[in-house]
Short mmCIF file of C-alpha atoms and ligand atoms in Angstrom, two decimals:
data_model
loop_
_atom_site.label_atom_id
_atom_site.label_comp_id
_atom_site.label_asym_id
_atom_site.label_seq_id
_atom_site.Cartn_x
_atom_site.Cartn_y
_atom_site.Cartn_z
CA MET A 1 -7.89 -25.10 -0.92
CA ILE A 2 -10.34 -26.07 -3.64
CA ARG A 3 -13.98 -26.69 -2.76
CA PHE A 4 -16.53 -28.08 -5.18
CA ARG A 5 -20.27 -27.84 -4.83
CA VAL A 6 -22.49 -30.09 -6.96
CA ALA A 7 -26.00 -28.82 -7.72
CA ALA A 8 -28.86 -31.19 -6.81
CA THR A 9 -30.33 -32.55 -10.05
CA SER A 10 -33.73 -33.10 -8.42
CA ASN A 11 -34.27 -29.35 -8.17
CA PRO A 12 -37.14 -28.62 -10.57
CA ASN A 13 -35.52 -25.26 -11.42
CA THR A 14 -32.33 -26.92 -12.61
CA PRO A 15 -32.42 -27.00 -16.43
CA HIS A 16 -32.18 -30.54 -17.86
CA LEU A 17 -29.34 -31.17 -20.28
CA PRO A 18 -29.28 -33.84 -22.96
CA PRO A 19 -27.32 -36.97 -21.80
CA GLN A 20 -24.35 -36.31 -24.16
CA LYS A 21 -23.86 -32.82 -22.70
CA THR A 22 -24.17 -34.19 -19.15
CA MET A 23 -21.49 -36.77 -19.95
CA LEU A 24 -19.24 -34.07 -21.45
CA LEU A 25 -19.71 -31.91 -18.36
CA LYS A 26 -18.83 -34.88 -16.12
CA ILE A 27 -15.66 -35.58 -18.12
CA LEU A 28 -14.72 -31.89 -17.93
CA PHE A 29 -15.38 -31.86 -14.15
CA ILE A 30 -13.23 -34.98 -13.56
CA SER A 31 -10.41 -33.54 -15.71
CA VAL A 32 -10.40 -30.26 -13.77
CA VAL A 33 -10.38 -32.08 -10.40
CA SER A 34 -7.57 -34.42 -11.52
CA ALA A 35 -5.49 -31.53 -12.88
CA ALA A 36 -5.95 -29.63 -9.59
CA CYS A 37 -4.86 -32.66 -7.55
CA VAL A 38 -1.81 -33.42 -9.72
CA ASN A 39 -0.83 -29.74 -9.63
CA SER A 40 -1.05 -29.49 -5.83
CA LEU A 41 1.23 -32.54 -5.57
CA ALA A 42 3.68 -31.16 -8.14
CA PHE A 43 4.08 -27.74 -6.52
CA ASN A 44 5.04 -27.96 -2.91
CA PRO A 45 6.25 -24.56 -1.63
CA ALA A 46 8.30 -26.33 1.05
CA THR A 47 10.43 -28.01 -1.62
CA ALA A 48 10.45 -25.17 -4.17
CA ARG A 49 13.88 -23.96 -3.00
CA ARG A 50 17.07 -25.34 -4.55
CA SER A 51 20.62 -24.08 -4.18
CA VAL A 52 21.45 -21.92 -7.17
CA ALA A 53 24.82 -20.29 -7.76
CA ARG A 54 24.49 -19.03 -11.35
CA PHE A 55 22.41 -15.94 -11.88
CA THR A 56 21.44 -13.59 -14.69
CA ASP A 57 21.82 -9.80 -14.47
CA ALA A 58 18.04 -9.36 -14.17
CA PRO A 59 17.10 -7.45 -11.03
CA VAL A 60 15.05 -9.04 -8.26
CA ALA A 61 11.95 -6.91 -7.55
CA SER A 62 12.29 -5.17 -4.20
CA ALA A 63 8.73 -6.28 -3.32
CA VAL A 64 9.91 -9.89 -3.67
CA VAL A 65 12.83 -9.26 -1.29
CA ASP A 66 10.54 -7.46 1.17
CA ALA A 67 8.09 -10.39 1.10
CA ALA A 68 10.97 -12.80 1.74
CA LEU A 69 12.13 -10.74 4.73
CA GLU A 70 8.57 -10.67 6.10
CA ALA A 71 8.49 -14.45 5.73
CA ALA A 72 11.88 -14.70 7.47
CA ILE A 73 10.72 -12.91 10.63
CA LEU A 74 7.68 -15.18 10.88
CA ALA A 75 9.94 -18.16 11.59
CA PRO A 76 9.14 -20.18 14.70
CA ASN A 77 10.80 -18.41 17.62
CA HIS A 78 10.64 -19.47 21.27
CA PHE A 79 9.96 -16.51 23.63
CA LEU A 80 9.79 -14.31 20.53
CA SER A 81 13.40 -13.31 21.10
CA GLU A 82 13.77 -12.23 17.46
CA PRO A 83 17.44 -13.27 17.43
CA TRP A 84 18.01 -12.49 13.73
CA ARG A 85 19.67 -9.51 12.13
CA PHE A 86 19.81 -9.02 8.36
CA TYR A 87 22.18 -6.97 6.23
CA ILE A 88 21.64 -6.13 2.56
CA PRO A 89 24.89 -4.75 1.15
CA GLY A 90 24.75 -1.77 -1.16
CA GLU A 91 27.27 -1.17 -3.95
CA LYS A 92 30.13 -0.09 -1.66
CA THR A 93 29.71 -2.97 0.81
CA MET A 94 29.28 -5.45 -2.02
CA LYS A 95 32.62 -4.35 -3.48
CA ALA A 96 34.22 -4.77 -0.06
CA LEU A 97 32.72 -8.28 0.30
CA ASN A 98 33.88 -9.21 -3.19
CA GLU A 99 37.41 -8.15 -2.34
CA LEU A 100 37.64 -10.00 0.99
CA ASN A 101 39.25 -12.97 -0.67
CA PRO A 102 41.12 -11.99 -3.88
CA GLU A 103 41.00 -15.60 -5.10
CA LYS A 104 37.20 -15.47 -5.09
CA THR A 105 36.64 -11.91 -6.35
CA LYS A 106 35.90 -12.99 -9.95
CA MET A 107 33.34 -15.54 -8.79
CA PHE A 108 31.74 -13.19 -6.25
CA GLU A 109 31.34 -10.43 -8.84
CA LYS A 110 28.85 -12.67 -10.68
CA VAL A 111 26.57 -12.78 -7.61
CA PRO A 112 23.95 -10.04 -7.92
CA ASN A 113 22.69 -9.94 -4.31
CA TRP A 114 23.76 -10.96 -0.83
CA LEU A 115 21.83 -11.17 2.40
CA ILE A 116 23.96 -11.55 5.49
CA VAL A 117 22.11 -13.20 8.37
CA THR A 118 23.45 -13.03 11.89
CA LEU A 119 22.50 -14.39 15.29
CA LYS A 120 22.02 -11.86 18.05
CA SER A 121 21.37 -13.83 21.20
CA GLU A 122 21.29 -12.67 24.80
CA GLN A 123 21.80 -16.27 25.92
CA GLU A 124 24.96 -17.93 27.19
CA LEU A 125 26.99 -19.37 24.30
CA HIS A 126 25.95 -22.97 23.50
CA SER A 127 23.31 -23.02 26.24
CA LYS A 128 19.91 -24.57 25.51
CA LEU A 129 18.27 -21.20 24.87
CA TRP A 130 21.19 -20.06 22.71
CA LEU A 131 20.69 -23.16 20.58
CA GLU A 132 17.00 -22.30 20.34
CA ASP A 133 17.88 -18.80 19.13
CA LEU A 134 20.29 -20.25 16.56
CA SER A 135 17.60 -22.68 15.39
CA ALA A 136 15.16 -19.80 14.94
CA VAL A 137 17.69 -17.85 12.82
CA SER A 138 18.20 -20.93 10.65
CA CYS A 139 14.43 -21.20 10.19
CA ALA A 140 14.31 -17.50 9.27
CA THR A 141 17.03 -18.05 6.67
CA GLN A 142 15.13 -21.00 5.23
CA ASN A 143 11.89 -18.95 5.14
CA PHE A 144 13.72 -16.17 3.29
CA MET A 145 15.06 -18.57 0.67
CA THR A 146 11.80 -20.48 0.29
CA SER A 147 9.81 -17.27 -0.17
CA LEU A 148 12.27 -16.18 -2.88
CA ALA A 149 11.95 -19.59 -4.56
CA ILE A 150 8.16 -19.33 -4.65
CA ASP A 151 8.68 -16.07 -6.56
CA GLY A 152 11.12 -17.79 -8.96
CA VAL A 153 14.27 -16.32 -7.38
CA GLY A 154 17.29 -18.57 -6.85
CA SER A 155 19.46 -18.51 -3.75
CA LYS A 156 22.32 -20.29 -2.04
CA TRP A 157 23.33 -20.40 1.63
CA MET A 158 27.09 -19.85 1.76
CA THR A 159 29.55 -20.10 4.62
CA GLY A 160 32.81 -22.02 4.22
CA ALA A 161 33.06 -21.56 0.46
CA LEU A 162 33.30 -17.81 0.99
CA GLY A 163 36.91 -18.46 1.97
CA SER A 164 36.90 -15.63 4.51
CA PRO A 165 36.68 -15.80 8.27
CA PRO A 166 33.20 -14.97 9.61
CA ALA A 167 34.71 -12.09 11.61
CA ALA A 168 35.83 -10.39 8.38
CA ILE A 169 32.34 -10.66 6.89
CA LEU A 170 30.75 -9.36 10.09
CA GLU A 171 33.15 -6.43 10.13
CA THR A 172 32.46 -5.64 6.48
CA VAL A 173 28.70 -5.43 7.08
CA LYS A 174 29.27 -3.54 10.35
CA ALA A 175 27.38 -6.17 12.35
CA GLY A 176 26.59 -5.27 15.94
CA GLU A 177 28.62 -6.30 18.98
CA GLY A 178 28.34 -10.03 19.79
CA GLU A 179 26.53 -10.99 16.58
CA GLU A 180 27.55 -14.24 14.93
CA LEU A 181 27.45 -15.11 11.26
CA VAL A 182 24.78 -17.66 10.37
CA ALA A 183 24.51 -17.26 6.61
CA ALA A 184 25.55 -15.32 3.59
CA VAL A 185 22.67 -15.91 1.20
CA TRP A 186 23.44 -15.30 -2.45
CA PHE A 187 20.34 -14.62 -4.48
CA GLY A 188 19.20 -13.51 -7.92
CA MET A 189 17.29 -14.57 -10.99
CA PRO A 190 18.51 -18.08 -11.80
CA GLU A 191 20.28 -18.79 -15.07
CA LYS A 192 18.25 -22.02 -15.32
CA GLY A 193 14.62 -22.14 -14.14
CA LEU A 194 14.21 -23.48 -10.60
CA GLU A 195 11.82 -26.20 -11.83
CA GLY A 196 14.66 -27.67 -13.88
CA THR A 197 17.13 -27.67 -10.96
CA LYS A 198 17.34 -31.04 -9.27
CA ALA A 199 17.98 -31.48 -5.55
CA PRO A 200 21.20 -33.35 -4.82
CA PRO A 201 20.01 -36.80 -3.71
CA ARG A 202 19.94 -37.38 0.06
CA LYS A 203 21.80 -40.64 0.84
CA LEU A 204 19.85 -41.50 3.98
CA GLY A 205 16.47 -40.59 2.56
CA VAL A 206 13.51 -40.36 4.93
CA GLU A 207 13.64 -43.99 5.96
CA GLY A 208 17.34 -43.71 6.80
CA CYS A 209 16.79 -41.06 9.42
CA LEU A 210 13.33 -41.89 10.71
CA THR A 211 12.58 -44.27 13.57
CA ARG A 212 8.98 -45.32 13.75
CA LEU A 213 8.15 -46.16 17.35
CA ASP A 214 5.48 -48.40 18.88
C1 FMN B 1 24.71 -23.93 7.16
C2 FMN B 1 24.90 -24.12 5.69
C3 FMN B 1 26.11 -23.74 5.12
C4 FMN B 1 26.34 -23.92 3.75
N1 FMN B 1 27.52 -23.51 3.22
C5 FMN B 1 27.78 -23.78 1.91
C6 FMN B 1 29.06 -23.41 1.35
O1 FMN B 1 29.92 -22.84 2.00
N2 FMN B 1 29.27 -23.72 0.06
C7 FMN B 1 28.32 -24.35 -0.72
O2 FMN B 1 28.59 -24.62 -1.88
N3 FMN B 1 27.11 -24.67 -0.22
C8 FMN B 1 26.82 -24.39 1.07
N4 FMN B 1 25.59 -24.70 1.58
C9 FMN B 1 24.53 -25.20 0.67
C10 FMN B 1 24.50 -26.71 0.60
O3 FMN B 1 25.65 -27.17 -0.06
C11 FMN B 1 23.23 -27.16 -0.14
O4 FMN B 1 22.12 -26.78 0.63
C12 FMN B 1 23.22 -28.67 -0.38
O5 FMN B 1 24.11 -29.00 -1.39
C13 FMN B 1 21.85 -29.21 -0.75
O6 FMN B 1 21.39 -28.63 -1.95
P1 FMN B 1 19.96 -27.91 -1.98
O7 FMN B 1 20.12 -26.65 -1.15
O8 FMN B 1 19.67 -27.62 -3.42
O9 FMN B 1 18.97 -28.84 -1.38
C14 FMN B 1 25.33 -24.52 2.94
C15 FMN B 1 24.11 -24.89 3.53
C16 FMN B 1 23.89 -24.68 4.88
C17 FMN B 1 22.57 -25.09 5.48
#
């Protein structure tokens, strides 16, 4: 948040400036305020994330990944059930993931990092509280990706396009008993800057899915 304080000109200790300098200072002040306002509208952390599937070989700093994981676990979570589990594959597991579907191996080998996110819920399948746990894991996944985006790291939430059954992915990462696959997040330094990556247009838009009530 930006706060501005304007000094009272009636204070006898305030040095008096010639009118031209006062005018210049006013113009400078207005420019700085306008730039700050435009900038805060242009950069909205909530919309910084875009799906990215092409990455460079540049490594992602481990501090950036750690910060994203810290953001993930601060997702809204009813009863603080912490129903998320995360898996970061090392070299051996990455190779195993890449080879799950031979048709996709070439494409997968270009992905520098994966985060597998699972749901670990104590609740009855599809019950209200189970859905709440699933919602929380989705929020955690979104937090992870948004935090990466704020640090300039691209990511993509993958499921169906992996072309492998969720059970095979869970087995490969040695997920715990009863866990369900929520996301395989690909991430890395984007080939194109995130600022230049456009969101696919939403057909409904806000007005198409919002009902304003009396
Ligand atoms: C649950 C879920 C599963 C997804 N699975 C895939 C997938 O299998 N393949 C894919 O290309 N994109 C997948 N995506 C990413 C969407 O295609 C992407 O979010 C959408 O095109 C909107 O683009 P944006 O993320 O840049 O806003 C998935 C997204 C979600 C939330």
